[in-house]
């Protein structure tokens, strides 16, 4: 019975590159979110836009920090 | 004719239904050769037996007898059946299990060996039995100074203890050096160089025992790990992290008097002959991030050689170990996941890892292996070729909510022959891997929502 080896869904060698890129994109979208917050006035602020931007930013930041932890050796 | 076969069948059926100990007198050992290897502190006995069935019915198994002290120190018993002749010999492993006999004389212990196929009346079978004894070399003198050599006693019987009649037997004892202070002489016994030969002895009755004591020099390193805790942490993101906590002692003659570093370093061949300062650990081939430290900090006296089939870590404790001295340290390393985690045909995942201690030629008095399964694993189940104590614990580690299941395997008296693969099965749904990034994502989202709330909430008292 040839056993099938199980490996990580993403190649381990990709972890550092992935962490850099996802964190960079996440930080850029965070910047967009905060710029929107500071430049818009109370009247023309749209909650939907804010929530959408923060959701996308948190997804990228969350995965980026996961890959950062994995790349630095803390295999969670 | 048919009536005779019928009567024979009834007699066989009646005989086979009688419990096993009644067949003790129906087997006979025609020829027995025993080789005892006393070169290291782990005593290895190789027994080559030629067993004949002198009864009238087939025998499916035979008993191996051990004296009460030997049964306590027995680490492993293995048996092989030899078929074929000369160059075409094949070895088949046989099932060996400890057995209880109600009428055992003088607290003899037994192991039952099951043959490949029942031995018919008049047939013979050749067996090779290996058994390993630990803590069987008793240092005498009990305490030695730095400049003395280590002498030990070995207690055994010149005649093989067996519940069967033994027609002819010989015992060869191999000592590590030519210095043998004394040995009990039971005619015919003689010594040539490093080998003592007891025998050949003819026609010894069952349960005959002739105690002998061999007093000889043994300066091999008596490395005994009192307690070893090995933690294997499985991470589905791609690695296996192994952390080993050792408590190492020198199990030979205790050191008395002073330790002179000058004598030790200048006259190394004479001073501290039985002490050891370096140990070798055999690690898996693709190992990385190896560390060797203790409570004080990192220990730099180590060399790692990675290889194709195995890696070797040669390390030295902070001081050489003399009799009775202890050293505590931690060795940790990481191996890639795909070498050890596999998927079974029924969808379950299993870890295939090596049991035992990676140190060569060491006895482990108490070994605990903890396999930490990732969060969300269910139905853990371990399969081992020998008996261990199994238990389940919970461990809380990075990004854990409910904790990780830990399979704890505990075994006493472990020798290097126990370094065989074992499997731990569990079920895991791959979707649970997303629980960790989801936790991080929700933490960041909470920060954003908090900043949104701060911006939107109007705390002015005056109305705009």
Short mmCIF file of C-alpha atoms in Angstrom, two decimals:
data_model
loop_
_atom_site.label_atom_id
_atom_site.label_comp_id
_atom_site.label_asym_id
_atom_site.label_seq_id
_atom_site.Cartn_x
_atom_site.Cartn_y
_atom_site.Cartn_z
CA UNK A 1 0.00 0.00 0.00
CA UNK A 2 1.81 3.09 -1.21
CA UNK A 3 1.00 5.75 1.32
CA UNK A 4 0.34 9.25 0.07
CA UNK A 5 2.47 11.82 1.90
CA UNK A 6 0.63 14.87 3.18
CA UNK A 7 2.31 18.22 2.73
CA UNK A 8 1.25 21.77 3.44
CA UNK A 9 -1.33 23.20 0.97
CA UNK A 10 1.12 25.99 0.15
CA UNK A 11 4.76 25.20 -0.50
CA UNK A 12 6.90 26.02 2.53
CA UNK A 13 9.46 27.82 0.36
CA UNK A 14 6.82 30.37 -0.60
CA UNK A 15 6.08 31.53 2.95
CA UNK A 16 8.51 34.50 3.14
CA UNK A 17 7.55 35.86 -0.30
CA UNK A 18 3.84 35.43 0.37
CA UNK A 19 4.09 37.15 3.75
CA UNK A 20 5.86 40.19 2.28
CA UNK A 21 3.36 40.62 -0.54
CA UNK A 22 0.16 40.03 1.45
CA UNK A 23 1.32 42.31 4.25
CA UNK A 24 2.27 45.00 1.75
CA UNK A 25 -1.13 44.85 0.06
CA UNK A 26 -2.86 44.78 3.44
CA UNK A 27 -0.99 47.84 4.64
CA UNK A 28 -1.78 49.71 1.40
CA UNK A 29 -5.51 49.01 1.82
CA UNK A 30 -5.27 50.04 5.50
CA UNK A 31 -3.76 53.28 4.32
CA UNK A 32 -6.65 53.75 1.85
CA UNK A 33 -9.11 53.13 4.71
CA UNK A 34 -7.56 55.70 7.03
CA UNK A 35 -7.12 58.26 4.26
CA UNK A 36 -10.83 57.86 3.49
CA UNK A 37 -11.65 58.35 7.15
CA UNK A 38 -9.66 61.53 7.50
CA UNK A 39 -10.50 63.17 4.15
CA UNK A 40 -14.26 62.59 4.08
CA UNK A 41 -16.69 64.74 6.05
CA UNK A 42 -19.44 63.39 8.26
CA UNK A 43 -22.09 63.89 5.59
CA UNK A 44 -20.63 62.06 2.60
CA UNK A 45 -19.15 59.14 4.50
CA UNK A 46 -20.47 55.79 3.31
CA UNK A 47 -20.53 53.00 5.90
CA UNK A 48 -20.60 50.34 3.24
CA UNK A 49 -17.38 51.58 1.67
CA UNK A 50 -15.71 51.74 5.08
CA UNK A 51 -16.75 48.23 6.07
CA UNK A 52 -15.74 46.79 2.70
CA UNK A 53 -12.29 48.38 2.82
CA UNK A 54 -11.70 47.30 6.42
CA UNK A 55 -12.83 43.73 5.65
CA UNK A 56 -10.47 43.38 2.69
CA UNK A 57 -7.64 44.99 4.64
CA UNK A 58 -8.11 42.72 7.65
CA UNK A 59 -8.17 39.59 5.43
CA UNK A 60 -4.86 40.55 3.83
CA UNK A 61 -3.32 41.60 7.11
CA UNK A 62 -4.51 38.42 8.84
CA UNK A 63 -3.07 36.08 6.21
CA UNK A 64 0.06 38.18 6.00
CA UNK A 65 0.70 37.88 9.71
CA UNK A 66 0.03 34.12 9.52
CA UNK A 67 2.63 33.71 6.78
CA UNK A 68 4.99 35.93 8.73
CA UNK A 69 4.66 33.66 11.77
CA UNK A 70 5.22 30.57 9.61
CA UNK A 71 8.19 32.07 7.79
CA UNK A 72 9.91 32.98 11.07
CA UNK A 73 9.61 29.41 12.36
CA UNK A 74 6.57 29.58 14.64
CA UNK A 75 4.61 26.81 12.98
CA UNK A 76 1.17 27.50 14.42
CA UNK B 1 -9.13 -47.28 8.34
CA UNK B 2 -11.77 -44.60 8.61
CA UNK B 3 -12.38 -45.62 12.22
CA UNK B 4 -8.65 -45.29 13.01
CA UNK B 5 -8.57 -41.82 11.45
CA UNK B 6 -11.67 -40.95 13.39
CA UNK B 7 -10.15 -42.10 16.68
CA UNK B 8 -6.92 -40.23 15.88
CA UNK B 9 -8.90 -37.08 15.13
CA UNK B 10 -10.75 -37.38 18.45
CA UNK B 11 -7.48 -37.90 20.34
CA UNK B 12 -5.92 -34.87 18.62
CA UNK B 13 -9.00 -32.77 19.36
CA UNK B 14 -8.96 -33.81 23.02
CA UNK B 15 -5.25 -33.14 23.26
CA UNK B 16 -5.43 -29.70 21.63
CA UNK B 17 -8.20 -28.68 23.98
CA UNK B 18 -5.96 -29.29 27.01
CA UNK B 19 -4.20 -26.04 28.11
CA UNK B 20 -0.71 -25.34 26.76
CA UNK B 21 1.40 -26.24 29.81
CA UNK B 22 0.66 -29.91 29.41
CA UNK B 23 2.64 -29.87 26.16
CA UNK B 24 5.80 -28.83 28.08
CA UNK B 25 7.05 -32.40 28.16
CA UNK B 26 6.35 -33.05 24.49
CA UNK B 27 9.05 -30.83 23.07
CA UNK B 28 12.75 -31.41 23.35
CA UNK B 29 15.65 -29.16 22.49
CA UNK B 30 18.10 -31.22 20.47
CA UNK B 31 20.81 -28.60 20.18
CA UNK B 32 21.18 -25.21 21.82
CA UNK B 33 23.91 -22.66 21.28
CA UNK B 34 23.90 -19.47 23.30
CA UNK B 35 26.12 -16.49 22.67
CA UNK B 36 26.15 -13.81 25.35
CA UNK B 37 27.61 -10.46 24.32
CA UNK B 38 28.89 -8.49 27.32
CA UNK B 39 30.76 -5.82 25.33
CA UNK B 40 28.49 -2.95 26.38
CA UNK B 41 26.22 -2.37 29.35
CA UNK B 42 23.30 -3.72 27.33
CA UNK B 43 23.59 -7.52 27.51
CA UNK B 44 22.57 -9.24 24.28
CA UNK B 45 21.88 -12.98 24.24
CA UNK B 46 21.57 -14.92 20.99
CA UNK B 47 20.06 -18.37 21.32
CA UNK B 48 20.04 -20.83 18.43
CA UNK B 49 17.68 -23.69 19.26
CA UNK B 50 16.81 -26.84 17.39
CA UNK B 51 13.47 -27.98 18.79
CA UNK B 52 12.03 -31.44 18.20
CA UNK B 53 8.49 -32.56 18.84
CA UNK B 54 8.72 -35.91 20.66
CA UNK B 55 5.02 -36.02 21.46
CA UNK B 56 2.18 -37.52 19.51
CA UNK B 57 0.35 -34.34 18.53
CA UNK B 58 1.34 -31.11 16.80
CA UNK B 59 2.75 -28.33 18.99
CA UNK B 60 1.81 -24.80 18.00
CA UNK B 61 4.03 -22.97 20.44
CA UNK B 62 6.89 -23.33 22.88
CA UNK B 63 7.91 -21.64 26.11
CA UNK B 64 11.11 -19.77 26.90
CA UNK B 65 11.98 -19.67 30.59
CA UNK B 66 13.81 -16.90 32.43
CA UNK B 67 14.98 -16.63 36.02
CA UNK B 68 13.14 -14.10 38.25
CA UNK B 69 15.99 -11.51 38.11
CA UNK B 70 16.25 -11.83 34.34
CA UNK B 71 12.52 -11.37 33.82
CA UNK B 72 12.69 -8.05 35.67
CA UNK B 73 15.55 -6.79 33.50
CA UNK B 74 14.34 -8.16 30.18
CA UNK B 75 13.90 -5.33 27.68
CA UNK B 76 13.05 -7.26 24.55
CA UNK B 77 12.58 -10.82 23.31
CA UNK B 78 12.52 -11.57 19.60
CA UNK B 79 12.34 -14.91 17.82
CA UNK B 80 12.97 -15.91 14.23
CA UNK B 81 12.27 -19.23 12.53
CA UNK B 82 15.07 -20.38 10.23
CA UNK B 83 14.10 -22.27 7.10
CA UNK B 84 16.33 -23.43 4.30
CA UNK B 85 19.96 -24.41 4.43
CA UNK B 86 23.30 -22.68 4.21
CA UNK B 87 23.11 -19.86 1.69
CA UNK B 88 19.36 -19.98 1.16
CA UNK B 89 18.36 -19.34 4.76
CA UNK B 90 15.24 -17.31 5.27
CA UNK B 91 14.26 -15.79 8.58
CA UNK B 92 10.62 -15.41 9.55
CA UNK B 93 9.72 -13.33 12.61
CA UNK B 94 7.64 -15.15 15.20
CA UNK B 95 5.12 -13.86 17.67
CA UNK B 96 6.55 -13.68 21.20
CA UNK B 97 4.35 -12.80 24.16
CA UNK B 98 4.88 -12.95 27.94
CA UNK B 99 3.09 -15.92 29.43
CA UNK B 100 1.88 -16.80 32.89
CA UNK B 101 2.24 -20.35 34.09
CA UNK B 102 0.47 -21.33 37.32
CA UNK B 103 2.91 -24.12 38.23
CA UNK B 104 6.17 -22.23 37.63
CA UNK B 105 8.98 -23.50 39.89
CA UNK B 106 10.95 -20.81 41.84
CA UNK B 107 9.08 -17.86 40.26
CA UNK B 108 10.35 -18.58 36.76
CA UNK B 109 9.09 -16.18 34.14
CA UNK B 110 7.98 -17.34 30.70
CA UNK B 111 7.61 -16.07 27.16
CA UNK B 112 5.53 -17.97 24.64
CA UNK B 113 6.76 -18.29 21.07
CA UNK B 114 4.17 -19.23 18.45
CA UNK B 115 5.50 -21.25 15.51
CA UNK B 116 4.77 -20.33 11.90
CA UNK B 117 2.90 -23.60 11.45
CA UNK B 118 2.26 -26.21 14.18
CA UNK B 119 5.18 -28.59 14.58
CA UNK B 120 4.13 -32.09 13.71
CA UNK B 121 5.19 -35.12 15.79
CA UNK B 122 8.80 -36.08 15.05
CA UNK B 123 9.52 -32.82 13.22
CA UNK B 124 12.25 -30.35 14.14
CA UNK B 125 12.42 -26.61 13.70
CA UNK B 126 15.35 -24.21 14.05
CA UNK B 127 14.78 -21.02 15.97
CA UNK B 128 16.90 -18.02 16.69
CA UNK B 129 15.98 -16.07 19.82
CA UNK B 130 17.41 -12.70 20.76
CA UNK B 131 16.81 -11.28 24.20
CA UNK B 132 18.22 -8.12 25.67
CA UNK B 133 18.86 -7.50 29.35
CA UNK B 134 19.38 -4.12 30.93
CA UNK B 135 20.88 -3.29 34.36
CA UNK B 136 22.42 -6.78 34.48
CA UNK B 137 26.04 -5.79 34.96
CA UNK B 138 26.63 -5.10 38.63
CA UNK B 139 29.70 -2.91 39.29
CA UNK B 140 32.09 -4.46 41.78
CA UNK B 141 33.86 -2.61 43.38
CA UNK B 142 30.82 -0.39 43.79
CA UNK B 143 32.91 2.78 44.05
CA UNK B 144 36.09 3.51 42.12
CA UNK B 145 38.47 6.42 41.94
CA UNK B 146 39.32 8.32 38.80
CA UNK B 147 42.40 6.22 38.00
CA UNK B 148 40.79 2.81 38.38
CA UNK B 149 39.21 0.65 35.75
CA UNK B 150 35.58 -0.48 36.06
CA UNK B 151 34.97 -4.15 36.96
CA UNK B 152 31.51 -5.68 36.87
CA UNK B 153 29.77 -8.90 37.84
CA UNK B 154 27.53 -10.81 35.45
CA UNK B 155 25.21 -13.43 37.00
CA UNK B 156 23.80 -16.15 34.79
CA UNK B 157 23.52 -19.91 34.45
CA UNK B 158 25.99 -22.08 32.54
CA UNK B 159 23.08 -24.37 31.70
CA UNK B 160 20.22 -22.80 29.73
CA UNK B 161 17.08 -22.59 31.86
CA UNK B 162 14.36 -24.30 29.89
CA UNK B 163 11.09 -26.12 30.63
CA UNK B 164 12.27 -28.83 28.18
CA UNK B 165 14.97 -31.46 28.24
CA UNK B 166 18.08 -30.18 26.48
CA UNK B 167 20.19 -32.81 24.75
CA UNK B 168 23.25 -30.78 23.92
CA UNK B 169 24.12 -27.18 24.66
CA UNK B 170 27.06 -24.79 24.60
CA UNK B 171 27.33 -21.23 25.88
CA UNK B 172 29.87 -18.68 24.61
CA UNK B 173 30.41 -15.48 26.61
CA UNK B 174 32.16 -12.58 24.90
CA UNK B 175 33.85 -9.99 27.13
CA UNK B 176 34.94 -6.56 25.93
CA UNK B 177 38.57 -6.98 26.94
CA UNK B 178 40.93 -9.77 27.88
CA UNK B 179 40.90 -8.79 31.55
CA UNK B 180 38.64 -11.27 33.37
CA UNK B 181 39.20 -11.33 37.12
CA UNK B 182 37.41 -14.60 37.72
CA UNK B 183 34.64 -16.78 36.39
CA UNK B 184 32.83 -19.72 37.92
CA UNK B 185 34.08 -22.90 36.33
CA UNK B 186 31.49 -25.60 35.66
CA UNK B 187 33.23 -28.41 33.83
CA UNK B 188 33.92 -28.24 30.92
CA UNK B 189 34.59 -24.49 30.87
CA UNK B 190 37.59 -22.67 29.46
CA UNK B 191 38.59 -19.19 28.47
CA UNK B 192 40.46 -18.06 25.36
CA UNK B 193 41.17 -14.36 25.01
CA UNK B 194 37.89 -12.50 25.04
CA UNK B 195 35.69 -15.59 24.92
CA UNK B 196 34.62 -17.94 27.72
CA UNK B 197 33.14 -21.26 26.62
CA UNK B 198 30.78 -23.21 28.88
CA UNK B 199 30.07 -26.65 27.53
CA UNK B 200 29.21 -28.72 25.69
CA UNK B 201 26.77 -30.07 28.29
CA UNK B 202 24.87 -33.25 27.50
CA UNK B 203 21.39 -34.32 28.50
CA UNK B 204 20.32 -31.77 31.04
CA UNK B 205 16.88 -32.18 32.55
CA UNK B 206 14.26 -29.48 32.31
CA UNK B 207 14.67 -26.53 34.71
CA UNK B 208 18.30 -27.35 35.47
CA UNK B 209 20.25 -24.27 36.53
CA UNK B 210 23.96 -23.87 37.28
CA UNK B 211 24.64 -20.31 38.52
CA UNK B 212 27.89 -18.71 37.39
CA UNK B 213 29.40 -15.32 38.15
CA UNK B 214 31.81 -13.66 35.72
CA UNK B 215 33.89 -10.79 37.12
CA UNK B 216 35.40 -8.81 34.26
CA UNK B 217 36.49 -5.37 33.14
CA UNK B 218 33.98 -3.32 31.19
CA UNK B 219 34.93 0.28 30.38
CA UNK B 220 32.25 0.87 27.75
CA UNK B 221 30.18 3.98 28.46
CA UNK B 222 27.34 3.08 30.83
CA UNK B 223 25.05 5.79 29.46
CA UNK B 224 21.65 5.54 31.13
CA UNK B 225 18.92 8.08 30.45
CA UNK B 226 16.84 8.13 33.61
CA UNK B 227 13.99 10.01 32.01
CA UNK B 228 13.35 11.09 28.45
CA UNK B 229 10.33 13.12 27.35
CA UNK B 230 10.00 13.45 23.57
CA UNK B 231 7.41 15.85 22.24
CA UNK B 232 6.50 15.59 18.57
CA UNK B 233 4.37 18.54 17.47
CA UNK B 234 2.59 18.15 14.15
CA UNK B 235 1.80 21.31 12.22
CA UNK B 236 -0.16 20.91 9.03
CA UNK B 237 1.49 24.06 7.69
CA UNK B 238 4.55 22.00 6.89
CA UNK B 239 6.77 20.82 9.74
CA UNK B 240 7.25 18.46 12.63
CA UNK B 241 8.90 19.99 15.68
CA UNK B 242 10.58 17.51 18.03
CA UNK B 243 11.76 18.54 21.50
CA UNK B 244 13.57 16.05 23.72
CA UNK B 245 14.22 16.55 27.42
CA UNK B 246 16.97 14.27 28.74
CA UNK B 247 18.15 13.37 32.21
CA UNK B 248 21.34 11.44 31.62
CA UNK B 249 23.40 9.52 34.19
CA UNK B 250 26.43 7.31 34.22
CA UNK B 251 25.10 3.98 35.41
CA UNK B 252 28.36 2.24 36.27
CA UNK B 253 30.58 2.15 39.36
CA UNK B 254 30.15 5.32 41.41
CA UNK B 255 32.98 7.82 41.44
CA UNK B 256 34.68 8.39 44.78
CA UNK B 257 37.40 10.82 45.73
CA UNK B 258 38.34 13.97 43.88
CA UNK B 259 38.09 14.75 40.21
CA UNK B 260 41.47 15.95 38.99
CA UNK B 261 41.12 17.78 35.69
CA UNK B 262 44.93 17.70 35.28
CA UNK B 263 45.07 13.90 35.53
CA UNK B 264 42.03 13.57 33.32
CA UNK B 265 43.46 15.62 30.48
CA UNK B 266 47.09 14.48 30.68
CA UNK B 267 46.64 10.74 31.22
CA UNK B 268 43.38 10.22 29.34
CA UNK B 269 43.87 6.50 28.69
CA UNK B 270 44.39 5.72 32.38
CA UNK B 271 42.35 8.42 34.07
CA UNK B 272 38.60 8.09 33.85
CA UNK B 273 38.73 4.91 31.77
CA UNK B 274 35.05 4.22 32.33
CA UNK B 275 33.89 7.82 32.00
CA UNK B 276 32.50 9.27 28.82
CA UNK B 277 32.29 12.80 27.56
CA UNK B 278 30.71 12.55 24.12
CA UNK B 279 27.46 11.03 22.92
CA UNK B 280 26.08 10.36 19.49
CA UNK B 281 22.46 10.99 18.51
CA UNK B 282 21.12 9.67 15.21
CA UNK B 283 18.60 12.12 13.77
CA UNK B 284 16.40 11.94 10.64
CA UNK B 285 18.05 12.86 7.30
CA UNK B 286 16.39 16.17 6.41
CA UNK B 287 16.70 17.82 9.79
CA UNK B 288 17.09 21.57 10.33
CA UNK B 289 17.09 24.06 13.20
CA UNK B 290 18.81 21.67 15.62
CA UNK B 291 19.47 23.15 19.05
CA UNK B 292 21.21 21.72 22.12
CA UNK B 293 20.73 23.62 25.35
CA UNK B 294 20.07 23.21 29.03
CA UNK B 295 18.76 25.39 31.87
CA UNK B 296 21.85 27.61 31.73
CA UNK B 297 21.65 28.26 28.01
CA UNK B 298 23.02 27.02 24.73
CA UNK B 299 25.74 24.34 24.77
CA UNK B 300 28.12 24.87 21.89
CA UNK B 301 30.10 21.60 22.12
CA UNK B 302 28.26 19.77 19.38
CA UNK B 303 28.77 18.80 15.76
CA UNK B 304 25.98 18.09 13.32
CA UNK B 305 26.60 16.05 10.17
CA UNK B 306 23.56 15.89 7.90
CA UNK B 307 23.44 13.03 5.45
CA UNK B 308 21.31 11.24 2.93
CA UNK B 309 19.97 8.43 5.07
CA UNK B 310 20.51 9.88 8.53
CA UNK B 311 22.04 12.83 10.34
CA UNK B 312 24.43 12.49 13.23
CA UNK B 313 24.67 14.87 16.13
CA UNK B 314 27.79 14.36 18.18
CA UNK B 315 27.44 16.36 21.37
CA UNK B 316 29.29 16.71 24.65
CA UNK B 317 27.73 17.64 27.99
CA UNK B 318 29.35 20.50 29.88
CA UNK B 319 31.51 18.06 31.88
CA UNK B 320 32.61 14.42 31.45
CA UNK B 321 30.34 11.96 33.19
CA UNK B 322 31.76 9.72 35.90
CA UNK B 323 29.85 7.07 37.87
CA UNK B 324 26.75 8.52 39.50
CA UNK B 325 27.04 11.96 37.84
CA UNK B 326 24.06 13.50 36.04
CA UNK B 327 23.51 15.81 33.12
CA UNK B 328 20.20 17.39 32.06
CA UNK B 329 19.74 18.90 28.62
CA UNK B 330 17.27 19.57 25.82
CA UNK B 331 17.74 18.69 22.16
CA UNK B 332 15.27 20.04 19.61
CA UNK B 333 15.00 19.83 15.85
CA UNK B 334 12.58 20.24 12.99
CA UNK B 335 11.81 17.86 10.12
CA UNK B 336 9.62 18.40 7.03
CA UNK B 337 6.05 17.15 7.34
CA UNK B 338 5.85 15.14 4.10
CA UNK B 339 8.48 12.67 5.34
CA UNK B 340 6.33 11.53 8.23
CA UNK B 341 2.64 12.33 7.70
CA UNK B 342 0.67 10.15 5.32
CA UNK B 343 -2.89 9.57 4.24
CA UNK B 344 -4.33 6.11 4.74
CA UNK B 345 -6.67 4.49 2.26
CA UNK B 346 -9.72 5.17 4.43
CA UNK B 347 -9.07 8.91 4.51
CA UNK B 348 -7.48 9.05 7.95
CA UNK B 349 -4.12 10.70 8.40
CA UNK B 350 -1.30 8.98 10.22
CA UNK B 351 2.10 9.91 11.54
CA UNK B 352 4.82 7.36 10.89
CA UNK B 353 7.68 8.00 13.28
CA UNK B 354 10.46 6.07 15.02
CA UNK B 355 9.92 5.05 18.60
CA UNK B 356 12.71 5.06 21.17
CA UNK B 357 15.68 7.26 21.91
CA UNK B 358 17.98 8.69 19.20
CA UNK B 359 21.10 8.17 21.36
CA UNK B 360 23.15 5.12 20.42
CA UNK B 361 23.84 2.35 22.98
CA UNK B 362 21.85 3.92 25.79
CA UNK B 363 19.18 2.52 28.06
CA UNK B 364 16.16 4.68 28.83
CA UNK B 365 14.60 3.88 32.19
CA UNK B 366 11.40 5.84 31.54
CA UNK B 367 10.46 7.02 28.07
CA UNK B 368 7.47 9.26 27.38
CA UNK B 369 6.55 10.17 23.81
CA UNK B 370 3.94 12.90 23.36
CA UNK B 371 2.46 13.32 19.90
CA UNK B 372 0.74 16.71 19.75
CA UNK B 373 -1.97 16.61 17.10
CA UNK B 374 -3.19 19.85 15.47
CA UNK B 375 -6.37 21.51 16.69
CA UNK B 376 -9.48 19.91 15.28
CA UNK B 377 -8.06 16.36 15.14
CA UNK B 378 -10.43 13.63 16.23
CA UNK B 379 -10.22 9.93 17.12
CA UNK B 380 -6.51 9.60 17.85
CA UNK B 381 -5.26 6.02 17.84
CA UNK B 382 -1.71 4.68 18.15
CA UNK B 383 -0.39 1.39 16.75
CA UNK B 384 2.87 -0.03 18.08
CA UNK B 385 4.60 -3.40 17.66
CA UNK B 386 4.98 -3.75 21.47
CA UNK B 387 2.97 -2.80 24.55
CA UNK B 388 3.10 0.75 25.87
CA UNK B 389 0.90 2.75 28.24
CA UNK B 390 -1.34 5.08 26.22
CA UNK B 391 -3.01 8.21 27.49
CA UNK B 392 -4.59 11.40 26.16
CA UNK B 393 -3.86 14.95 27.29
CA UNK B 394 -4.66 18.46 26.10
CA UNK B 395 -2.04 21.08 25.32
CA UNK B 396 -2.63 24.79 24.69
CA UNK B 397 -0.25 26.29 22.20
CA UNK B 398 -0.19 29.16 19.63
CA UNK B 399 -3.56 30.35 18.31
CA UNK B 400 -5.50 27.64 20.15
CA UNK B 401 -9.13 27.81 21.21
CA UNK B 402 -10.05 24.32 22.34
CA UNK B 403 -6.53 23.00 22.77
CA UNK B 404 -4.58 20.29 20.97
CA UNK B 405 -5.05 16.59 21.68
CA UNK B 406 -1.84 14.91 22.85
CA UNK B 407 -1.33 11.15 22.55
CA UNK B 408 1.02 10.11 25.38
CA UNK B 409 2.91 6.84 25.01
CA UNK B 410 4.91 5.67 27.98
CA UNK B 411 7.31 2.74 28.22
CA UNK B 412 9.94 1.62 30.71
CA UNK B 413 13.27 -0.07 30.02
CA UNK B 414 13.82 0.99 26.41
CA UNK B 415 16.88 -0.16 24.45
CA UNK B 416 18.07 0.81 20.93
CA UNK B 417 16.33 -2.29 19.52
CA UNK B 418 13.05 -0.53 20.25
CA UNK B 419 13.79 2.09 17.56
CA UNK B 420 11.10 0.83 15.20
CA UNK B 421 8.40 2.81 13.37
CA UNK B 422 5.03 3.33 14.99
CA UNK B 423 1.88 5.02 13.69
CA UNK B 424 -0.59 7.45 15.21
CA UNK B 425 -3.86 7.69 13.28
CA UNK B 426 -6.33 10.58 13.46
CA UNK B 427 -9.04 12.20 11.36
CA UNK B 428 -8.76 15.80 10.32
CA UNK B 429 -10.90 17.92 8.07
CA UNK B 430 -8.66 20.27 6.03
CA UNK B 431 -11.15 23.10 6.47
CA UNK B 432 -10.06 23.34 10.15
CA UNK B 433 -6.73 24.68 8.98
CA UNK B 434 -8.50 27.94 8.19
CA UNK B 435 -9.37 28.44 11.87
CA UNK B 436 -5.97 30.00 12.59
CA UNK B 437 -5.92 32.63 9.83
CA UNK B 438 -9.59 33.32 10.55
CA UNK B 439 -8.69 34.16 14.14
CA UNK B 440 -6.02 36.60 12.98
CA UNK B 441 -8.37 38.14 10.39
CA UNK B 442 -11.09 38.69 12.98
CA UNK B 443 -8.57 40.28 15.36
CA UNK B 444 -7.53 42.82 12.71
CA UNK B 445 -11.17 43.39 11.75
CA UNK B 446 -11.99 44.14 15.37
CA UNK B 447 -9.31 46.87 15.35
CA UNK B 448 -10.83 48.39 12.22
CA UNK B 449 -14.36 48.26 13.65
CA UNK B 450 -13.13 49.91 16.85
CA UNK B 451 -11.58 52.76 14.84
CA UNK B 452 -14.81 53.07 12.81
CA UNK B 453 -16.86 53.31 16.00
CA UNK B 454 -14.51 55.96 17.36
CA UNK B 455 -14.88 58.04 14.20
CA UNK B 456 -18.65 57.70 14.00
CA UNK B 457 -19.62 58.22 17.61
CA UNK B 458 -20.52 61.80 18.40
CA UNK B 459 -19.59 62.72 21.97
CA UNK B 460 -20.42 66.40 21.78
CA UNK B 461 -22.65 67.71 24.48
CA UNK B 462 -23.83 70.75 22.54
CA UNK B 463 -26.22 70.11 19.69
CA UNK B 464 -24.84 70.97 16.25
#
